[in-house]
Amino acid sequence: QVNLLQSGAALVKPGASVKLSCKASGYTFTDYYIHWVKQSHGKSLEWIGYINPNSGYTNYNEKFKSKATLTVDKSTNTAYMELSRLTSEDSATYYCTRFGGGLWYFDYWGQGVMVTVSS
Amino acid sequence: DIQMTQSPASLSASLEEIVTITCQASQDIGNWLAWYQQKPGKSPQLLIYGATSLADGVPSRFSGSRSGTQYSLKISRLQVEDIGIYYCQQASSAPWTFGGGTKLELK
């Protein structure tokens, strides 16, 4: 069965960076894009960007272009998102989600990882 | 960016009641519209895609419709397990955008 397993919660200091992981299983990793979505506490969902695991091509929401960097490791079926120069505004739950395969919507989601930025 | 305006922001309904949530797109998105359900502490789950198609495993009491740039999600007979927050999302063009959410509670 399809599963997207995300890394554990992170507590990071302002100004630091954090790298989140999303390990895919149960399907061919390179057949689907991986998108990342931000959800601030009690708020709606914001699309950050996506990566094509096959080519490494990325597309970012303009709002997150200088904040997020998406990469993949095809050998381990893992997608990564690095968030840089963290501030309190980056405290949120971040989800990875699968997209593609003829269904151009987010059909499977990771369990989410909470990032807390605090000194 | 395409704005998705969802209403109502919150809704209280009784079991077996018919519930309707709407989403207004700021421009034409065709049928590129999805609905997601998010239960407390959980990830969003795809309910409806292509404005009207039911995702795998979703009960048939859920349905989606479209009238121009207004989209609706209908729950024909509300069940306890339907409680949560519902989001619409446009997939017409990047950046993909979501509605503000509708919190559905039991009366």
PDB file of C-alpha atoms in Angstrom:
ATOM      1  CA  GLN A   1       0.000   0.000   0.000  1.00  0.00           C
ATOM      2  CA  VAL A   2       1.097   3.549  -0.679  1.00  0.00           C
ATOM      3  CA  ASN A   3       2.796   5.217   2.259  1.00  0.00           C
ATOM      4  CA  LEU A   4       4.604   8.518   2.710  1.00  0.00           C
ATOM      5  CA  LEU A   5       6.551   8.464   5.955  1.00  0.00           C
ATOM      6  CA  GLN A   6       7.799  11.810   7.184  1.00  0.00           C
ATOM      7  CA  SER A   7      10.570  12.530   9.653  1.00  0.00           C
ATOM      8  CA  GLY A   8       9.813  13.421  13.246  1.00  0.00           C
ATOM      9  CA  ALA A   9       8.959  16.775  14.783  1.00  0.00           C
ATOM     10  CA  ALA A  10      11.676  19.412  14.891  1.00  0.00           C
ATOM     11  CA  LEU A  11      12.484  22.186  17.342  1.00  0.00           C
ATOM     12  CA  VAL A  12      14.878  24.656  15.760  1.00  0.00           C
ATOM     13  CA  LYS A  13      16.326  28.028  16.659  1.00  0.00           C
ATOM     14  CA  PRO A  14      15.545  31.212  14.747  1.00  0.00           C
ATOM     15  CA  GLY A  15      17.924  31.732  11.853  1.00  0.00           C
ATOM     16  CA  ALA A  16      18.744  28.055  11.561  1.00  0.00           C
ATOM     17  CA  SER A  17      17.782  25.589   8.831  1.00  0.00           C
ATOM     18  CA  VAL A  18      15.957  22.278   8.958  1.00  0.00           C
ATOM     19  CA  LYS A  19      15.732  19.424   6.464  1.00  0.00           C
ATOM     20  CA  LEU A  20      12.538  17.386   6.415  1.00  0.00           C
ATOM     21  CA  SER A  21      12.263  13.974   4.805  1.00  0.00           C
ATOM     22  CA  CYS A  22       9.468  12.040   3.156  1.00  0.00           C
ATOM     23  CA  LYS A  23      10.099   8.363   2.405  1.00  0.00           C
ATOM     24  CA  ALA A  24       7.790   6.835  -0.183  1.00  0.00           C
ATOM     25  CA  SER A  25       6.827   3.183  -0.429  1.00  0.00           C
ATOM     26  CA  GLY A  26       4.216   1.022  -2.114  1.00  0.00           C
ATOM     27  CA  TYR A  27       4.514   2.559  -5.581  1.00  0.00           C
ATOM     28  CA  THR A  28       7.090   3.504  -8.198  1.00  0.00           C
ATOM     29  CA  PHE A  29       8.668   6.623  -6.728  1.00  0.00           C
ATOM     30  CA  THR A  30       9.584   8.200 -10.060  1.00  0.00           C
ATOM     31  CA  ASP A  31       6.055   7.922 -11.485  1.00  0.00           C
ATOM     32  CA  TYR A  32       4.599  10.633  -9.243  1.00  0.00           C
ATOM     33  CA  TYR A  33       5.570  14.149  -8.266  1.00  0.00           C
ATOM     34  CA  ILE A  34       6.043  14.998  -4.613  1.00  0.00           C
ATOM     35  CA  HIS A  35       4.474  18.237  -3.417  1.00  0.00           C
ATOM     36  CA  TRP A  36       4.917  19.969  -0.088  1.00  0.00           C
ATOM     37  CA  VAL A  37       2.166  21.824   1.748  1.00  0.00           C
ATOM     38  CA  LYS A  38       2.328  24.070   4.821  1.00  0.00           C
ATOM     39  CA  GLN A  39      -0.362  24.311   7.475  1.00  0.00           C
ATOM     40  CA  SER A  40       0.101  26.901  10.192  1.00  0.00           C
ATOM     41  CA  HIS A  41      -1.688  26.108  13.452  1.00  0.00           C
ATOM     42  CA  GLY A  42      -5.438  26.430  13.022  1.00  0.00           C
ATOM     43  CA  LYS A  43      -5.016  27.742   9.480  1.00  0.00           C
ATOM     44  CA  SER A  44      -5.642  26.573   5.961  1.00  0.00           C
ATOM     45  CA  LEU A  45      -3.214  24.895   3.584  1.00  0.00           C
ATOM     46  CA  GLU A  46      -0.506  26.584   1.498  1.00  0.00           C
ATOM     47  CA  TRP A  47       1.214  24.972  -1.455  1.00  0.00           C
ATOM     48  CA  ILE A  48       5.001  25.288  -1.250  1.00  0.00           C
ATOM     49  CA  GLY A  49       6.201  23.548  -4.387  1.00  0.00           C
ATOM     50  CA  TYR A  50       6.858  20.245  -6.056  1.00  0.00           C
ATOM     51  CA  ILE A  51       9.650  18.099  -7.385  1.00  0.00           C
ATOM     52  CA  ASN A  52       9.638  15.567 -10.186  1.00  0.00           C
ATOM     53  CA  PRO A  53      11.646  12.658  -8.708  1.00  0.00           C
ATOM     54  CA  ASN A  54      12.505  11.371 -12.156  1.00  0.00           C
ATOM     55  CA  SER A  55      14.130  14.533 -13.511  1.00  0.00           C
ATOM     56  CA  GLY A  56      14.721  16.575 -10.361  1.00  0.00           C
ATOM     57  CA  TYR A  57      12.724  19.454 -11.878  1.00  0.00           C
ATOM     58  CA  THR A  58      11.242  21.737  -9.263  1.00  0.00           C
ATOM     59  CA  ASN A  59       8.492  24.350  -9.260  1.00  0.00           C
ATOM     60  CA  TYR A  60       7.989  26.667  -6.297  1.00  0.00           C
ATOM     61  CA  ASN A  61       5.292  28.965  -5.058  1.00  0.00           C
ATOM     62  CA  GLU A  62       6.846  32.420  -5.411  1.00  0.00           C
ATOM     63  CA  LYS A  63       6.183  32.975  -1.715  1.00  0.00           C
ATOM     64  CA  PHE A  64       8.478  30.112  -0.739  1.00  0.00           C
ATOM     65  CA  LYS A  65      11.188  30.424  -3.396  1.00  0.00           C
ATOM     66  CA  SER A  66      13.795  31.808  -1.015  1.00  0.00           C
ATOM     67  CA  LYS A  67      12.603  29.681   1.901  1.00  0.00           C
ATOM     68  CA  ALA A  68      12.346  26.090   0.639  1.00  0.00           C
ATOM     69  CA  THR A  69      14.648  23.826  -1.360  1.00  0.00           C
ATOM     70  CA  LEU A  70      13.310  20.513  -2.655  1.00  0.00           C
ATOM     71  CA  THR A  71      15.486  17.531  -3.479  1.00  0.00           C
ATOM     72  CA  VAL A  72      15.140  13.775  -3.877  1.00  0.00           C
ATOM     73  CA  ASP A  73      17.267  10.677  -3.429  1.00  0.00           C
ATOM     74  CA  LYS A  74      16.010   8.106  -5.909  1.00  0.00           C
ATOM     75  CA  SER A  75      18.163   5.382  -4.372  1.00  0.00           C
ATOM     76  CA  THR A  76      16.141   5.549  -1.145  1.00  0.00           C
ATOM     77  CA  ASN A  77      12.802   6.777  -2.556  1.00  0.00           C
ATOM     78  CA  THR A  78      13.037   9.808  -0.315  1.00  0.00           C
ATOM     79  CA  ALA A  79      12.100  13.416  -0.928  1.00  0.00           C
ATOM     80  CA  TYR A  80      13.522  16.251   1.131  1.00  0.00           C
ATOM     81  CA  MET A  81      12.572  19.819   1.859  1.00  0.00           C
ATOM     82  CA  GLU A  82      15.086  22.158   3.450  1.00  0.00           C
ATOM     83  CA  LEU A  83      13.755  25.312   5.087  1.00  0.00           C
ATOM     84  CA  SER A  84      16.288  28.071   5.655  1.00  0.00           C
ATOM     85  CA  ARG A  85      16.615  31.213   7.811  1.00  0.00           C
ATOM     86  CA  LEU A  86      13.784  30.075  10.000  1.00  0.00           C
ATOM     87  CA  THR A  87      11.539  32.535  11.847  1.00  0.00           C
ATOM     88  CA  SER A  88       8.455  32.098  13.999  1.00  0.00           C
ATOM     89  CA  GLU A  89       6.368  32.444  10.819  1.00  0.00           C
ATOM     90  CA  ASP A  90       7.792  29.097   9.706  1.00  0.00           C
ATOM     91  CA  SER A  91       6.396  27.267  12.745  1.00  0.00           C
ATOM     92  CA  ALA A  92       3.807  24.968  11.193  1.00  0.00           C
ATOM     93  CA  THR A  93       3.012  21.428  10.162  1.00  0.00           C
ATOM     94  CA  TYR A  94       4.470  20.458   6.816  1.00  0.00           C
ATOM     95  CA  TYR A  95       3.046  17.697   4.651  1.00  0.00           C
ATOM     96  CA  CYS A  96       4.452  15.877   1.669  1.00  0.00           C
ATOM     97  CA  THR A  97       1.879  14.585  -0.761  1.00  0.00           C
ATOM     98  CA  ARG A  98       1.805  12.538  -3.940  1.00  0.00           C
ATOM     99  CA  PHE A  99       0.540  13.898  -7.240  1.00  0.00           C
ATOM    100  CA  GLY A 100       0.272  12.450 -10.718  1.00  0.00           C
ATOM    101  CA  GLY A 101      -0.191   9.034 -12.272  1.00  0.00           C
ATOM    102  CA  GLY A 102      -3.131  10.280 -14.308  1.00  0.00           C
ATOM    103  CA  LEU A 103      -4.851  11.660 -11.212  1.00  0.00           C
ATOM    104  CA  TRP A 104      -3.615  15.208 -10.995  1.00  0.00           C
ATOM    105  CA  TYR A 105      -4.566  15.739  -7.390  1.00  0.00           C
ATOM    106  CA  PHE A 106      -3.055  15.033  -3.970  1.00  0.00           C
ATOM    107  CA  ASP A 107      -4.173  11.451  -3.441  1.00  0.00           C
ATOM    108  CA  TYR A 108      -1.827  10.341  -0.639  1.00  0.00           C
ATOM    109  CA  TRP A 109      -0.359  12.456   2.139  1.00  0.00           C
ATOM    110  CA  GLY A 110       2.377  11.975   4.671  1.00  0.00           C
ATOM    111  CA  GLN A 111       1.443  12.139   8.335  1.00  0.00           C
ATOM    112  CA  GLY A 112       2.869  15.640   8.602  1.00  0.00           C
ATOM    113  CA  VAL A 113       5.793  16.983  10.603  1.00  0.00           C
ATOM    114  CA  MET A 114       5.541  19.824  13.060  1.00  0.00           C
ATOM    115  CA  VAL A 115       8.333  22.369  12.956  1.00  0.00           C
ATOM    116  CA  THR A 116       8.626  24.730  15.905  1.00  0.00           C
ATOM    117  CA  VAL A 117      10.955  27.708  15.668  1.00  0.00           C
ATOM    118  CA  SER A 118      11.913  28.935  19.103  1.00  0.00           C
ATOM    119  CA  SER A 119      15.000  30.049  20.982  1.00  0.00           C
TER     120      SER A 119
ATOM    121  CA  ASP B   1      -2.875  33.644  -8.015  1.00  0.00           C
ATOM    122  CA  ILE B   2      -6.341  32.074  -8.144  1.00  0.00           C
ATOM    123  CA  GLN B   3      -8.315  32.813  -4.967  1.00  0.00           C
ATOM    124  CA  MET B   4     -10.654  30.166  -3.572  1.00  0.00           C
ATOM    125  CA  THR B   5     -13.356  31.580  -1.298  1.00  0.00           C
ATOM    126  CA  GLN B   6     -15.042  28.934   0.781  1.00  0.00           C
ATOM    127  CA  SER B   7     -18.271  29.258   2.749  1.00  0.00           C
ATOM    128  CA  PRO B   8     -19.421  28.927   5.384  1.00  0.00           C
ATOM    129  CA  ALA B   9     -16.345  29.056   7.616  1.00  0.00           C
ATOM    130  CA  SER B  10     -18.121  26.876  10.146  1.00  0.00           C
ATOM    131  CA  LEU B  11     -21.249  24.792  10.109  1.00  0.00           C
ATOM    132  CA  SER B  12     -23.216  22.939  12.762  1.00  0.00           C
ATOM    133  CA  ALA B  13     -25.535  20.179  11.564  1.00  0.00           C
ATOM    134  CA  SER B  14     -27.480  17.208  12.924  1.00  0.00           C
ATOM    135  CA  LEU B  15     -26.960  13.561  12.100  1.00  0.00           C
ATOM    136  CA  GLU B  16     -28.661  12.482   8.848  1.00  0.00           C
ATOM    137  CA  GLU B  17     -28.954  16.117   7.768  1.00  0.00           C
ATOM    138  CA  ILE B  18     -27.978  17.292   4.282  1.00  0.00           C
ATOM    139  CA  VAL B  19     -24.871  19.501   4.355  1.00  0.00           C
ATOM    140  CA  THR B  20     -23.624  21.741   1.553  1.00  0.00           C
ATOM    141  CA  ILE B  21     -20.308  23.603   1.412  1.00  0.00           C
ATOM    142  CA  THR B  22     -19.458  25.975  -1.401  1.00  0.00           C
ATOM    143  CA  CYS B  23     -16.273  27.273  -2.951  1.00  0.00           C
ATOM    144  CA  GLN B  24     -16.000  30.221  -5.328  1.00  0.00           C
ATOM    145  CA  ALA B  25     -13.026  30.484  -7.670  1.00  0.00           C
ATOM    146  CA  SER B  26     -11.740  33.942  -8.616  1.00  0.00           C
ATOM    147  CA  GLN B  27     -11.446  32.883 -12.252  1.00  0.00           C
ATOM    148  CA  ASP B  28     -12.323  30.022 -14.549  1.00  0.00           C
ATOM    149  CA  ILE B  29     -10.713  26.763 -13.391  1.00  0.00           C
ATOM    150  CA  GLY B  30     -12.903  24.400 -15.403  1.00  0.00           C
ATOM    151  CA  ASN B  31     -13.334  21.152 -13.516  1.00  0.00           C
ATOM    152  CA  TRP B  32      -9.905  21.384 -11.879  1.00  0.00           C
ATOM    153  CA  LEU B  33     -11.276  21.336  -8.360  1.00  0.00           C
ATOM    154  CA  ALA B  34     -10.791  18.944  -5.472  1.00  0.00           C
ATOM    155  CA  TRP B  35     -12.290  18.596  -2.017  1.00  0.00           C
ATOM    156  CA  TYR B  36     -10.380  17.284   0.988  1.00  0.00           C
ATOM    157  CA  GLN B  37     -11.465  16.262   4.466  1.00  0.00           C
ATOM    158  CA  GLN B  38      -9.175  16.766   7.431  1.00  0.00           C
ATOM    159  CA  LYS B  39      -9.968  15.167  10.758  1.00  0.00           C
ATOM    160  CA  PRO B  40      -8.379  16.519  13.966  1.00  0.00           C
ATOM    161  CA  GLY B  41      -4.668  15.709  14.139  1.00  0.00           C
ATOM    162  CA  LYS B  42      -4.714  13.945  10.773  1.00  0.00           C
ATOM    163  CA  SER B  43      -3.590  14.650   7.234  1.00  0.00           C
ATOM    164  CA  PRO B  44      -6.063  15.843   4.602  1.00  0.00           C
ATOM    165  CA  GLN B  45      -7.796  13.104   2.625  1.00  0.00           C
ATOM    166  CA  LEU B  46      -8.946  13.414  -0.980  1.00  0.00           C
ATOM    167  CA  LEU B  47     -12.736  13.164  -1.293  1.00  0.00           C
ATOM    168  CA  ILE B  48     -13.662  14.582  -4.683  1.00  0.00           C
ATOM    169  CA  TYR B  49     -11.548  15.376  -7.733  1.00  0.00           C
ATOM    170  CA  GLY B  50     -12.351  16.814 -11.130  1.00  0.00           C
ATOM    171  CA  ALA B  51     -15.160  18.705  -9.366  1.00  0.00           C
ATOM    172  CA  THR B  52     -17.514  15.706  -9.413  1.00  0.00           C
ATOM    173  CA  SER B  53     -15.564  12.416  -9.256  1.00  0.00           C
ATOM    174  CA  LEU B  54     -15.515  10.435  -6.035  1.00  0.00           C
ATOM    175  CA  ALA B  55     -12.066   9.335  -4.847  1.00  0.00           C
ATOM    176  CA  ASP B  56     -11.472   5.652  -4.102  1.00  0.00           C
ATOM    177  CA  GLY B  57     -13.079   4.443  -0.896  1.00  0.00           C
ATOM    178  CA  VAL B  58     -15.116   7.590  -0.281  1.00  0.00           C
ATOM    179  CA  PRO B  59     -18.751   6.925   0.713  1.00  0.00           C
ATOM    180  CA  SER B  60     -21.378   7.681  -1.901  1.00  0.00           C
ATOM    181  CA  ARG B  61     -23.122  10.158   0.421  1.00  0.00           C
ATOM    182  CA  PHE B  62     -20.430  12.630  -0.690  1.00  0.00           C
ATOM    183  CA  SER B  63     -20.905  14.371  -4.008  1.00  0.00           C
ATOM    184  CA  GLY B  64     -19.511  17.360  -5.860  1.00  0.00           C
ATOM    185  CA  SER B  65     -21.039  19.730  -8.365  1.00  0.00           C
ATOM    186  CA  ARG B  66     -20.152  22.805 -10.366  1.00  0.00           C
ATOM    187  CA  SER B  67     -22.015  25.858 -11.613  1.00  0.00           C
ATOM    188  CA  GLY B  68     -19.700  28.170 -13.498  1.00  0.00           C
ATOM    189  CA  THR B  69     -16.960  29.140 -11.069  1.00  0.00           C
ATOM    190  CA  GLN B  70     -18.916  28.008  -8.007  1.00  0.00           C
ATOM    191  CA  TYR B  71     -18.344  24.522  -6.678  1.00  0.00           C
ATOM    192  CA  SER B  72     -20.255  22.608  -4.051  1.00  0.00           C
ATOM    193  CA  LEU B  73     -19.634  19.632  -1.825  1.00  0.00           C
ATOM    194  CA  LYS B  74     -22.748  17.878  -0.573  1.00  0.00           C
ATOM    195  CA  ILE B  75     -23.047  15.315   2.188  1.00  0.00           C
ATOM    196  CA  SER B  76     -26.432  13.691   1.721  1.00  0.00           C
ATOM    197  CA  ARG B  77     -26.850  12.204   5.227  1.00  0.00           C
ATOM    198  CA  LEU B  78     -24.369  13.473   7.794  1.00  0.00           C
ATOM    199  CA  GLN B  79     -22.627  10.787   9.860  1.00  0.00           C
ATOM    200  CA  VAL B  80     -20.504  11.132  13.002  1.00  0.00           C
ATOM    201  CA  GLU B  81     -17.355  10.221  11.076  1.00  0.00           C
ATOM    202  CA  ASP B  82     -17.878  13.168   8.708  1.00  0.00           C
ATOM    203  CA  ILE B  83     -16.944  15.685  11.391  1.00  0.00           C
ATOM    204  CA  GLY B  84     -13.826  17.635  10.479  1.00  0.00           C
ATOM    205  CA  ILE B  85     -12.599  20.478   8.304  1.00  0.00           C
ATOM    206  CA  TYR B  86     -13.229  20.521   4.575  1.00  0.00           C
ATOM    207  CA  TYR B  87     -11.029  22.298   2.036  1.00  0.00           C
ATOM    208  CA  CYS B  88     -11.443  22.983  -1.639  1.00  0.00           C
ATOM    209  CA  GLN B  89      -8.372  23.246  -3.861  1.00  0.00           C
ATOM    210  CA  GLN B  90      -7.898  24.406  -7.417  1.00  0.00           C
ATOM    211  CA  ALA B  91      -5.572  22.429  -9.651  1.00  0.00           C
ATOM    212  CA  SER B  92      -5.972  24.574 -12.759  1.00  0.00           C
ATOM    213  CA  SER B  93      -2.686  26.423 -12.474  1.00  0.00           C
ATOM    214  CA  ALA B  94       0.248  26.945 -10.161  1.00  0.00           C
ATOM    215  CA  PRO B  95       0.410  28.075  -7.485  1.00  0.00           C
ATOM    216  CA  TRP B  96      -2.187  25.519  -6.423  1.00  0.00           C
ATOM    217  CA  THR B  97      -4.420  27.215  -3.865  1.00  0.00           C
ATOM    218  CA  PHE B  98      -6.814  26.078  -1.177  1.00  0.00           C
ATOM    219  CA  GLY B  99      -9.959  27.555   0.282  1.00  0.00           C
ATOM    220  CA  GLY B 100      -9.958  28.773   3.867  1.00  0.00           C
ATOM    221  CA  GLY B 101     -11.734  25.672   5.119  1.00  0.00           C
ATOM    222  CA  THR B 102     -15.154  24.834   6.553  1.00  0.00           C
ATOM    223  CA  LYS B 103     -15.294  23.409  10.045  1.00  0.00           C
ATOM    224  CA  LEU B 104     -18.176  20.950  10.283  1.00  0.00           C
ATOM    225  CA  GLU B 105     -19.488  20.157  13.747  1.00  0.00           C
ATOM    226  CA  LEU B 106     -22.385  18.149  15.133  1.00  0.00           C
ATOM    227  CA  LYS B 107     -25.345  20.037  16.482  1.00  0.00           C
TER     228      LYS B 107
END
